[in-house]
């Protein structure tokens, strides 16, 4: 019982979820109330996590739960971006009539699942967290149930995700069978000798994780789900599951499988290169902005994985830096999407941006900055994200990975430029509404300034994550 | 710590841009923001002149060095100038006010955005010439793509989208390899500080690949044959001011990079690849001169002539002789002035007649005598007549080339003749000849602001043509130092092989 203070955040959020469910059932028309309460509970949750962040390494519950620097940092950015996701999407879900009590509760439970994933140190605990977040996400994807695309995306996500969970589970059981334990540290100790069983286990687990992070060749669900889901859910999809999955990736590769580097390094390099190239090439032909950002996030995950492939602390840190900057850029981009509203309807095609710069100069400049940053052009934040990754990659003399990755950025630059071209060079269309809620405006302003001014102190995130060492 | 004069030089235009961003105009014309921009850029010009005065021309060290921690301990923000870079800084600060004065002729819409783009561009360009750290250099080098992309794309001509994309993607493709090389240098030597790298040197075994990676970036930017094709497109579609910036300053970044980085950091590789550069430069000189002869569009002709002139520059740099390198630097300054002037001159007639096709013009001398005179000075400057800056640059380059390789020098000399041919022919067709188009008769001679901008360019072209001492003084010791270092490294390398 004396350990209970360490999992206070998880306990707090679980109790909040149950409480909000009760409130929602017994009080009528409480959707707004619960939405706001959830937001507040996320803020409290963040405070609770930050309160624990001075801890270095604490094992709980028979070593099945681990709180360390990695989990703390990942939870902070997870909950932090959760707050912004809720803030920016509040108006959106009202406009498209999704403001139901289940929506914030599902988001909270999915966040709880992710937190458990991030802290897990045991295959069973990990799987439990994974399923909790996945089940919440299935419902969220099809939340706009009267919309054909949304239900389709929910179903598609469910079927494919279940399949990948199955593979993952199979991998877990193989790993358990050959290493005689479900505990990560125990697996590490028991797997010093090479055997095929564990290798198969690794492959299956990596496939499952690659699916969650939407890396090529397990990305097929991403474009449809991104496009079909309500935009606020897409934003959620684009950021939070990626943080959790990346953190689990790091955990798996460098704790239970740290003795099997030869076995998984090639797989990660391959997945990384394939994602970078595929994401860059496939996005060129897209016309729906949400679909385009799905492909863009596939290629971004490729860069994040490139850092992991280096087998060095610097590489891991660069991946974490990458995902931190990535989430800010995506948040900013979706803020812009939420602003493309006219007469209670949201627009999400590239052509809808045509000539935006004449009537909406500030929105256009923000988009310009965000897109150039996504493309990785200096001096914006996206460049430093890539710079750190390639710094780590080249340190390990993985020149092929570095050169392919950088050439893929040139291809990717094309489709970002295409959007900029449409915003700035094309003839203008009708005006969009200019009144937006404060949360949205603040989020956009803060994230854009972050991207723009990152070069002034570019080692900010790096210094924070430099505490995270896995090797 | 002394006053950070270089950083203020770099930041001042951006501050001006921010200032303009927040100005409002009721008439929507933004005349006042133009004056703000002009004021800022002139202030920057004066600041750079002050720098020139206090600059110690006999020292070979980098001066006004600022060194601040930037990327948590391993990469510093380091700027400083030597005798070579100060000239390019002044060239930049000199060209920008001229661009801003000529803005009202060419930019009809979104003047405010345009001024912001130009000022931000100035920040990046000065940054490129000042940076003494490879990562800082890369940052400025690449960042310049953003405003230039917008300048071509928003205010350009009909095929502006195609040109803007081509410009951006070509340059980016060249540069990413340089980034790989820069990071590799960091891991090989443990620093990206240029001064430290000069001292440490880079092991011979790595140099060839690193040189090629840098070359891929500089060759696109220079531009060298066969990756020059983005330049004519970009020039033709860019607004006049954009072309001026592109020709006068952006192209010089690569030539500067060759001297500072290719020669300074990879002497052994530079020696190995000399022949490659010679051949590419000669092809550029001869081939693009011939192409220029056949152009019907004035801007395209000047664009191709830029490629040929930059061919001389790369040739001169890789002769590795005092004359050759000094000539190249002089040629870059000269080309910066002359090509800017030529593009402005084309802008003058384009604005009146709305075509750039050469055969639509003729006999302008009778209606625009003043224009004919300044245009003649620029034409002669471009073809390298003694008494203009063009002559000194080409002459020194050829002198350096003769010392190293007579055949190369002879082929390059052919380029001088071809250069005279296409420039004089252009002048003849536009200014002389019969006026067969009645619309031309109503063309007005130069307006006041055009006289100001064009004569501001005539003066240095003639002045430094007759009296090149100030420029030569400035670069002499720095070039000598670079060459000494270069030869020293070569000898060391040979000695270590034996």
Short mmCIF file of N, CA, C and O in Angstrom, two decimals, chain A residues 353-454:
data_model
loop_
_atom_site.label_atom_id
_atom_site.label_comp_id
_atom_site.label_asym_id
_atom_site.label_seq_id
_atom_site.Cartn_x
_atom_site.Cartn_y
_atom_site.Cartn_z
N UNK A 353 -8.68 25.47 -49.60
CA UNK A 353 -7.70 26.44 -49.11
C UNK A 353 -7.36 27.48 -50.17
O UNK A 353 -6.61 28.41 -49.89
N UNK A 354 -7.90 27.30 -51.36
CA UNK A 354 -7.49 28.13 -52.48
C UNK A 354 -7.58 29.63 -52.17
O UNK A 354 -8.62 30.13 -51.76
N UNK A 355 -6.47 30.32 -52.37
CA UNK A 355 -6.44 31.76 -52.19
C UNK A 355 -6.74 32.23 -50.78
O UNK A 355 -7.15 33.36 -50.56
N UNK A 356 -6.52 31.35 -49.83
CA UNK A 356 -6.82 31.68 -48.43
C UNK A 356 -6.07 32.93 -47.96
O UNK A 356 -6.55 33.68 -47.12
N UNK A 357 -4.89 33.16 -48.56
CA UNK A 357 -4.01 34.19 -48.01
C UNK A 357 -4.59 35.59 -48.16
O UNK A 357 -4.20 36.49 -47.43
N UNK A 358 -5.53 35.78 -49.10
CA UNK A 358 -6.00 37.16 -49.30
C UNK A 358 -6.96 37.59 -48.21
O UNK A 358 -6.89 38.71 -47.73
N UNK A 359 -7.85 36.69 -47.82
CA UNK A 359 -8.85 37.06 -46.83
C UNK A 359 -8.40 36.74 -45.41
O UNK A 359 -8.84 37.34 -44.46
N UNK A 360 -7.55 35.74 -45.28
CA UNK A 360 -7.15 35.30 -43.93
C UNK A 360 -5.63 35.28 -43.81
O UNK A 360 -5.03 34.22 -43.76
N UNK A 361 -5.02 36.46 -43.78
CA UNK A 361 -3.55 36.48 -43.82
C UNK A 361 -2.91 35.77 -42.63
O UNK A 361 -1.92 35.06 -42.81
N UNK A 362 -3.48 35.92 -41.44
CA UNK A 362 -2.81 35.34 -40.27
C UNK A 362 -2.90 33.83 -40.29
O UNK A 362 -1.91 33.12 -40.09
N UNK A 363 -4.09 33.32 -40.61
CA UNK A 363 -4.26 31.88 -40.72
C UNK A 363 -3.31 31.32 -41.78
O UNK A 363 -2.68 30.27 -41.60
N UNK A 364 -3.17 32.04 -42.90
CA UNK A 364 -2.31 31.55 -43.98
C UNK A 364 -0.86 31.54 -43.56
O UNK A 364 -0.14 30.58 -43.87
N UNK A 365 -0.44 32.60 -42.87
CA UNK A 365 0.96 32.62 -42.44
C UNK A 365 1.23 31.47 -41.47
O UNK A 365 2.25 30.79 -41.55
N UNK A 366 0.27 31.22 -40.58
CA UNK A 366 0.44 30.10 -39.65
C UNK A 366 0.59 28.80 -40.43
O UNK A 366 1.47 27.99 -40.16
N UNK A 367 -0.31 28.61 -41.40
CA UNK A 367 -0.23 27.38 -42.20
C UNK A 367 1.10 27.29 -42.92
O UNK A 367 1.70 26.22 -43.01
N UNK A 368 1.53 28.43 -43.44
CA UNK A 368 2.83 28.47 -44.15
C UNK A 368 3.94 27.98 -43.24
O UNK A 368 4.75 27.12 -43.60
N UNK A 369 3.95 28.52 -42.02
CA UNK A 369 5.01 28.14 -41.08
C UNK A 369 4.89 26.66 -40.73
O UNK A 369 5.87 25.92 -40.74
N UNK A 370 3.66 26.22 -40.47
CA UNK A 370 3.47 24.82 -40.08
C UNK A 370 3.89 23.89 -41.20
O UNK A 370 4.58 22.89 -40.97
N UNK A 371 3.50 24.24 -42.43
CA UNK A 371 3.80 23.32 -43.53
C UNK A 371 5.29 23.28 -43.83
O UNK A 371 5.85 22.20 -44.06
N UNK A 372 5.95 24.43 -43.81
CA UNK A 372 7.39 24.41 -44.03
C UNK A 372 8.08 23.66 -42.90
O UNK A 372 9.08 22.98 -43.12
N UNK A 373 7.53 23.76 -41.71
CA UNK A 373 8.12 23.03 -40.60
C UNK A 373 7.92 21.53 -40.77
O UNK A 373 8.83 20.74 -40.54
N UNK A 374 6.71 21.14 -41.20
CA UNK A 374 6.46 19.72 -41.46
C UNK A 374 7.41 19.21 -42.54
O UNK A 374 7.86 18.07 -42.50
N UNK A 375 7.71 20.07 -43.50
CA UNK A 375 8.63 19.67 -44.57
C UNK A 375 10.07 19.65 -44.08
O UNK A 375 10.95 19.14 -44.78
N UNK A 376 10.32 20.20 -42.91
CA UNK A 376 11.68 20.16 -42.36
C UNK A 376 12.62 21.20 -42.93
O UNK A 376 13.81 20.96 -43.07
N UNK A 377 12.09 22.37 -43.26
CA UNK A 377 12.95 23.43 -43.78
C UNK A 377 13.42 24.29 -42.60
O UNK A 377 12.62 24.70 -41.78
N UNK A 378 14.73 24.56 -42.51
CA UNK A 378 15.17 25.45 -41.45
C UNK A 378 14.66 26.86 -41.69
O UNK A 378 14.37 27.20 -42.83
N UNK A 379 14.57 27.70 -40.69
CA UNK A 379 14.95 27.51 -39.29
C UNK A 379 13.80 27.06 -38.41
O UNK A 379 13.78 27.41 -37.24
N UNK A 380 12.84 26.33 -38.94
CA UNK A 380 11.65 26.00 -38.15
C UNK A 380 11.88 24.72 -37.34
O UNK A 380 12.83 23.98 -37.57
N UNK A 381 10.95 24.48 -36.40
CA UNK A 381 11.15 23.39 -35.44
C UNK A 381 11.32 22.04 -36.14
O UNK A 381 12.11 21.21 -35.71
N UNK A 382 10.54 21.82 -37.22
CA UNK A 382 10.60 20.53 -37.90
C UNK A 382 12.00 20.19 -38.38
O UNK A 382 12.39 19.02 -38.41
N UNK A 383 12.75 21.21 -38.73
CA UNK A 383 14.13 20.96 -39.17
C UNK A 383 14.97 20.40 -38.03
O UNK A 383 15.73 19.46 -38.20
N UNK A 384 14.81 20.98 -36.85
CA UNK A 384 15.63 20.53 -35.73
C UNK A 384 15.26 19.11 -35.33
O UNK A 384 16.12 18.32 -34.95
N UNK A 385 13.96 18.80 -35.45
CA UNK A 385 13.54 17.43 -35.16
C UNK A 385 14.30 16.46 -36.05
O UNK A 385 14.90 15.48 -35.58
N UNK A 386 14.31 16.75 -37.34
CA UNK A 386 15.00 15.87 -38.28
C UNK A 386 16.50 15.91 -38.04
O UNK A 386 17.19 14.89 -38.11
N UNK A 387 17.00 17.10 -37.74
CA UNK A 387 18.44 17.25 -37.54
C UNK A 387 18.92 16.34 -36.42
O UNK A 387 19.92 15.63 -36.57
N UNK A 388 18.20 16.32 -35.31
CA UNK A 388 18.63 15.48 -34.19
C UNK A 388 18.58 14.01 -34.58
O UNK A 388 19.48 13.24 -34.22
N UNK A 389 17.55 13.62 -35.30
CA UNK A 389 17.47 12.21 -35.70
C UNK A 389 18.66 11.85 -36.59
O UNK A 389 19.35 10.85 -36.36
N UNK A 390 18.95 12.71 -37.56
CA UNK A 390 20.04 12.36 -38.47
C UNK A 390 21.40 12.47 -37.80
O UNK A 390 22.34 11.75 -38.16
N UNK A 391 21.48 13.34 -36.82
CA UNK A 391 22.71 13.41 -36.03
C UNK A 391 22.98 12.04 -35.41
O UNK A 391 24.10 11.52 -35.46
N UNK A 392 21.94 11.45 -34.82
CA UNK A 392 22.10 10.15 -34.18
C UNK A 392 22.34 9.06 -35.22
O UNK A 392 23.16 8.16 -35.01
N UNK A 393 21.62 9.15 -36.34
CA UNK A 393 21.75 8.10 -37.35
C UNK A 393 23.15 8.10 -37.93
O UNK A 393 23.78 7.04 -38.08
N UNK A 394 23.68 9.28 -38.20
CA UNK A 394 25.00 9.33 -38.82
C UNK A 394 26.09 9.00 -37.81
O UNK A 394 27.14 8.46 -38.17
N UNK A 395 25.82 9.26 -36.54
CA UNK A 395 26.80 8.87 -35.53
C UNK A 395 27.08 7.37 -35.61
O UNK A 395 28.21 6.92 -35.41
N UNK A 396 26.03 6.61 -35.90
CA UNK A 396 26.20 5.15 -36.01
C UNK A 396 26.62 4.73 -37.42
O UNK A 396 26.51 3.56 -37.78
N UNK A 397 27.02 5.72 -38.23
CA UNK A 397 27.44 5.47 -39.62
C UNK A 397 26.38 4.77 -40.45
O UNK A 397 26.69 3.98 -41.32
N UNK A 398 25.11 5.05 -40.17
CA UNK A 398 24.05 4.46 -41.01
C UNK A 398 23.74 5.44 -42.14
O UNK A 398 22.67 6.06 -42.18
N UNK A 399 24.68 5.55 -43.06
CA UNK A 399 24.56 6.59 -44.09
C UNK A 399 23.40 6.33 -45.03
O UNK A 399 22.74 7.25 -45.49
N UNK A 400 23.17 5.05 -45.31
CA UNK A 400 22.10 4.73 -46.25
C UNK A 400 20.77 5.26 -45.73
O UNK A 400 20.02 5.94 -46.44
N UNK A 401 20.51 4.95 -44.46
CA UNK A 401 19.27 5.42 -43.83
C UNK A 401 19.18 6.94 -43.88
O UNK A 401 18.14 7.51 -44.21
N UNK A 402 20.30 7.60 -43.58
CA UNK A 402 20.29 9.06 -43.54
C UNK A 402 20.01 9.64 -44.92
O UNK A 402 19.19 10.55 -45.07
N UNK A 403 20.68 9.11 -45.92
CA UNK A 403 20.52 9.69 -47.26
C UNK A 403 19.12 9.42 -47.79
O UNK A 403 18.46 10.33 -48.32
N UNK A 404 18.64 8.19 -47.61
CA UNK A 404 17.28 7.90 -48.07
C UNK A 404 16.28 8.80 -47.35
O UNK A 404 15.38 9.38 -47.96
N UNK A 405 16.49 8.95 -46.05
CA UNK A 405 15.57 9.78 -45.28
C UNK A 405 15.56 11.21 -45.76
O UNK A 405 14.50 11.82 -45.93
N UNK A 406 16.74 11.75 -46.04
CA UNK A 406 16.78 13.15 -46.46
C UNK A 406 16.24 13.31 -47.87
O UNK A 406 15.60 14.31 -48.17
N UNK A 407 16.47 12.31 -48.71
CA UNK A 407 15.90 12.42 -50.06
C UNK A 407 14.38 12.34 -49.98
O UNK A 407 13.68 13.01 -50.74
N UNK A 408 13.89 11.53 -49.05
CA UNK A 408 12.43 11.46 -48.90
C UNK A 408 11.87 12.81 -48.45
O UNK A 408 10.75 13.16 -48.82
N UNK A 409 12.65 13.58 -47.69
CA UNK A 409 12.12 14.89 -47.30
C UNK A 409 11.94 15.79 -48.53
O UNK A 409 11.06 16.63 -48.54
N UNK A 410 12.79 15.60 -49.53
CA UNK A 410 12.64 16.42 -50.73
C UNK A 410 11.34 16.07 -51.43
O UNK A 410 10.58 16.94 -51.88
N UNK A 411 11.05 14.75 -51.51
CA UNK A 411 9.79 14.33 -52.13
C UNK A 411 8.63 14.89 -51.31
O UNK A 411 7.66 15.41 -51.85
N UNK A 412 8.76 14.75 -49.99
CA UNK A 412 7.67 15.21 -49.12
C UNK A 412 7.48 16.70 -49.26
O UNK A 412 6.36 17.20 -49.20
N UNK A 413 8.59 17.42 -49.44
CA UNK A 413 8.48 18.88 -49.58
C UNK A 413 7.51 19.24 -50.70
O UNK A 413 6.81 20.24 -50.63
N UNK A 414 7.46 18.38 -51.71
CA UNK A 414 6.60 18.69 -52.86
C UNK A 414 5.14 18.86 -52.45
O UNK A 414 4.49 19.82 -52.83
N UNK A 415 4.62 17.91 -51.65
CA UNK A 415 3.19 18.05 -51.37
C UNK A 415 2.90 19.13 -50.35
O UNK A 415 1.84 19.73 -50.38
N UNK A 416 3.87 19.39 -49.47
CA UNK A 416 3.64 20.53 -48.59
C UNK A 416 3.64 21.83 -49.40
O UNK A 416 2.83 22.72 -49.18
N UNK A 417 4.57 21.91 -50.34
CA UNK A 417 4.62 23.09 -51.21
C UNK A 417 3.33 23.23 -52.00
O UNK A 417 2.87 24.33 -52.26
N UNK A 418 2.76 22.08 -52.37
CA UNK A 418 1.54 22.13 -53.16
C UNK A 418 0.43 22.83 -52.35
O UNK A 418 -0.33 23.63 -52.90
N UNK A 419 0.36 22.51 -51.07
CA UNK A 419 -0.67 23.18 -50.27
C UNK A 419 -0.37 24.68 -50.18
O UNK A 419 -1.26 25.51 -50.32
N UNK A 420 0.91 25.00 -49.98
CA UNK A 420 1.27 26.41 -49.89
C UNK A 420 0.94 27.12 -51.18
O UNK A 420 0.43 28.24 -51.19
N UNK A 421 1.21 26.44 -52.27
CA UNK A 421 0.89 27.01 -53.58
C UNK A 421 -0.59 27.33 -53.66
O UNK A 421 -0.99 28.40 -54.11
N UNK A 422 -1.42 26.40 -53.20
CA UNK A 422 -2.87 26.63 -53.29
C UNK A 422 -3.28 27.77 -52.39
O UNK A 422 -4.10 28.60 -52.76
N UNK A 423 -2.66 27.86 -51.23
CA UNK A 423 -3.03 28.94 -50.32
C UNK A 423 -2.60 30.30 -50.88
O UNK A 423 -3.33 31.27 -50.84
N UNK A 424 -1.39 30.34 -51.42
CA UNK A 424 -0.81 31.65 -51.76
C UNK A 424 -0.92 32.03 -53.22
O UNK A 424 -1.01 33.21 -53.54
N UNK A 425 -0.85 31.04 -54.12
CA UNK A 425 -0.75 31.42 -55.53
C UNK A 425 -2.08 31.34 -56.26
O UNK A 425 -2.23 31.88 -57.33
N UNK A 426 -3.04 30.63 -55.70
CA UNK A 426 -4.27 30.38 -56.46
C UNK A 426 -5.33 31.45 -56.19
O UNK A 426 -5.26 32.17 -55.20
N UNK A 427 -6.30 31.54 -57.08
CA UNK A 427 -7.34 32.56 -56.91
C UNK A 427 -8.19 32.28 -55.67
O UNK A 427 -8.38 31.14 -55.27
N UNK A 428 -8.70 33.33 -55.10
CA UNK A 428 -9.38 33.17 -53.82
C UNK A 428 -10.81 32.67 -53.97
O UNK A 428 -11.43 32.79 -55.03
N UNK A 429 -11.29 32.08 -52.89
CA UNK A 429 -12.67 31.61 -52.85
C UNK A 429 -13.42 32.37 -51.78
O UNK A 429 -12.96 33.40 -51.31
N UNK A 430 -14.55 31.81 -51.38
CA UNK A 430 -15.36 32.48 -50.37
C UNK A 430 -14.61 32.59 -49.04
O UNK A 430 -13.73 31.79 -48.75
N UNK A 431 -15.06 33.55 -48.26
CA UNK A 431 -14.43 33.75 -46.96
C UNK A 431 -14.88 32.68 -45.97
O UNK A 431 -15.98 32.13 -46.10
N UNK A 432 -14.05 32.42 -45.00
CA UNK A 432 -14.48 31.54 -43.90
C UNK A 432 -14.85 32.38 -42.71
O UNK A 432 -14.52 33.56 -42.63
N UNK A 433 -15.53 31.74 -41.77
CA UNK A 433 -15.88 32.48 -40.56
C UNK A 433 -14.61 32.82 -39.79
O UNK A 433 -13.65 32.06 -39.80
N UNK A 434 -14.65 33.97 -39.14
CA UNK A 434 -13.44 34.37 -38.43
C UNK A 434 -13.58 34.28 -36.92
O UNK A 434 -12.61 34.46 -36.20
N UNK A 435 -14.80 34.02 -36.44
CA UNK A 435 -14.94 33.94 -34.98
C UNK A 435 -14.69 32.49 -34.54
O UNK A 435 -15.35 31.57 -35.00
N UNK A 436 -13.70 32.32 -33.71
CA UNK A 436 -13.38 30.98 -33.22
C UNK A 436 -13.29 31.04 -31.72
O UNK A 436 -13.09 32.10 -31.14
N UNK A 437 -13.38 29.85 -31.13
CA UNK A 437 -13.31 29.89 -29.66
C UNK A 437 -11.87 30.13 -29.22
O UNK A 437 -10.90 29.88 -29.94
N UNK A 438 -11.78 30.61 -28.00
CA UNK A 438 -10.51 31.10 -27.50
C UNK A 438 -9.47 29.98 -27.44
O UNK A 438 -8.31 30.17 -27.81
N UNK A 439 -9.90 28.80 -26.99
CA UNK A 439 -8.96 27.69 -26.85
C UNK A 439 -8.25 27.38 -28.16
O UNK A 439 -7.04 27.16 -28.20
N UNK A 440 -9.04 27.41 -29.22
CA UNK A 440 -8.49 27.14 -30.54
C UNK A 440 -7.46 28.19 -30.93
O UNK A 440 -6.33 27.87 -31.37
N UNK A 441 -7.84 29.46 -30.73
CA UNK A 441 -6.92 30.54 -31.11
C UNK A 441 -5.62 30.46 -30.33
O UNK A 441 -4.53 30.58 -30.88
N UNK A 442 -5.78 30.24 -29.01
CA UNK A 442 -4.58 30.21 -28.18
C UNK A 442 -3.69 29.04 -28.58
O UNK A 442 -2.48 29.18 -28.72
N UNK A 443 -4.31 27.88 -28.80
CA UNK A 443 -3.52 26.71 -29.18
C UNK A 443 -2.75 26.98 -30.46
O UNK A 443 -1.56 26.68 -30.57
N UNK A 444 -3.46 27.55 -31.44
CA UNK A 444 -2.78 27.83 -32.71
C UNK A 444 -1.63 28.81 -32.50
O UNK A 444 -0.51 28.60 -32.99
N UNK A 445 -1.91 29.87 -31.75
CA UNK A 445 -0.87 30.88 -31.56
C UNK A 445 0.34 30.28 -30.84
O UNK A 445 1.48 30.45 -31.28
N UNK A 446 0.06 29.56 -29.76
CA UNK A 446 1.17 29.02 -28.97
C UNK A 446 1.98 28.03 -29.81
O UNK A 446 3.22 28.10 -29.86
N UNK A 447 1.29 27.14 -30.51
CA UNK A 447 2.05 26.13 -31.24
C UNK A 447 2.81 26.74 -32.41
O UNK A 447 3.94 26.35 -32.70
N UNK A 448 2.20 27.73 -33.08
CA UNK A 448 2.91 28.34 -34.20
C UNK A 448 4.13 29.11 -33.72
O UNK A 448 5.21 29.03 -34.31
N UNK A 449 3.98 29.81 -32.61
CA UNK A 449 5.13 30.54 -32.10
C UNK A 449 6.21 29.57 -31.65
O UNK A 449 7.41 29.80 -31.86
N UNK A 450 5.78 28.46 -31.07
CA UNK A 450 6.75 27.43 -30.68
C UNK A 450 7.55 26.97 -31.90
O UNK A 450 8.78 26.89 -31.88
N UNK A 451 6.84 26.70 -33.00
CA UNK A 451 7.51 26.21 -34.21
C UNK A 451 8.46 27.27 -34.75
O UNK A 451 9.59 26.99 -35.13
N UNK A 452 7.98 28.50 -34.75
CA UNK A 452 8.75 29.58 -35.36
C UNK A 452 9.97 29.94 -34.53
O UNK A 452 11.05 30.21 -35.05
N UNK A 453 9.79 29.95 -33.20
CA UNK A 453 10.86 30.47 -32.35
C UNK A 453 11.74 29.36 -31.80
O UNK A 453 12.61 29.61 -30.99
N UNK A 454 11.51 28.15 -32.24
CA UNK A 454 12.27 27.03 -31.68
C UNK A 454 13.76 27.21 -31.88
O UNK A 454 14.57 26.78 -31.08
#
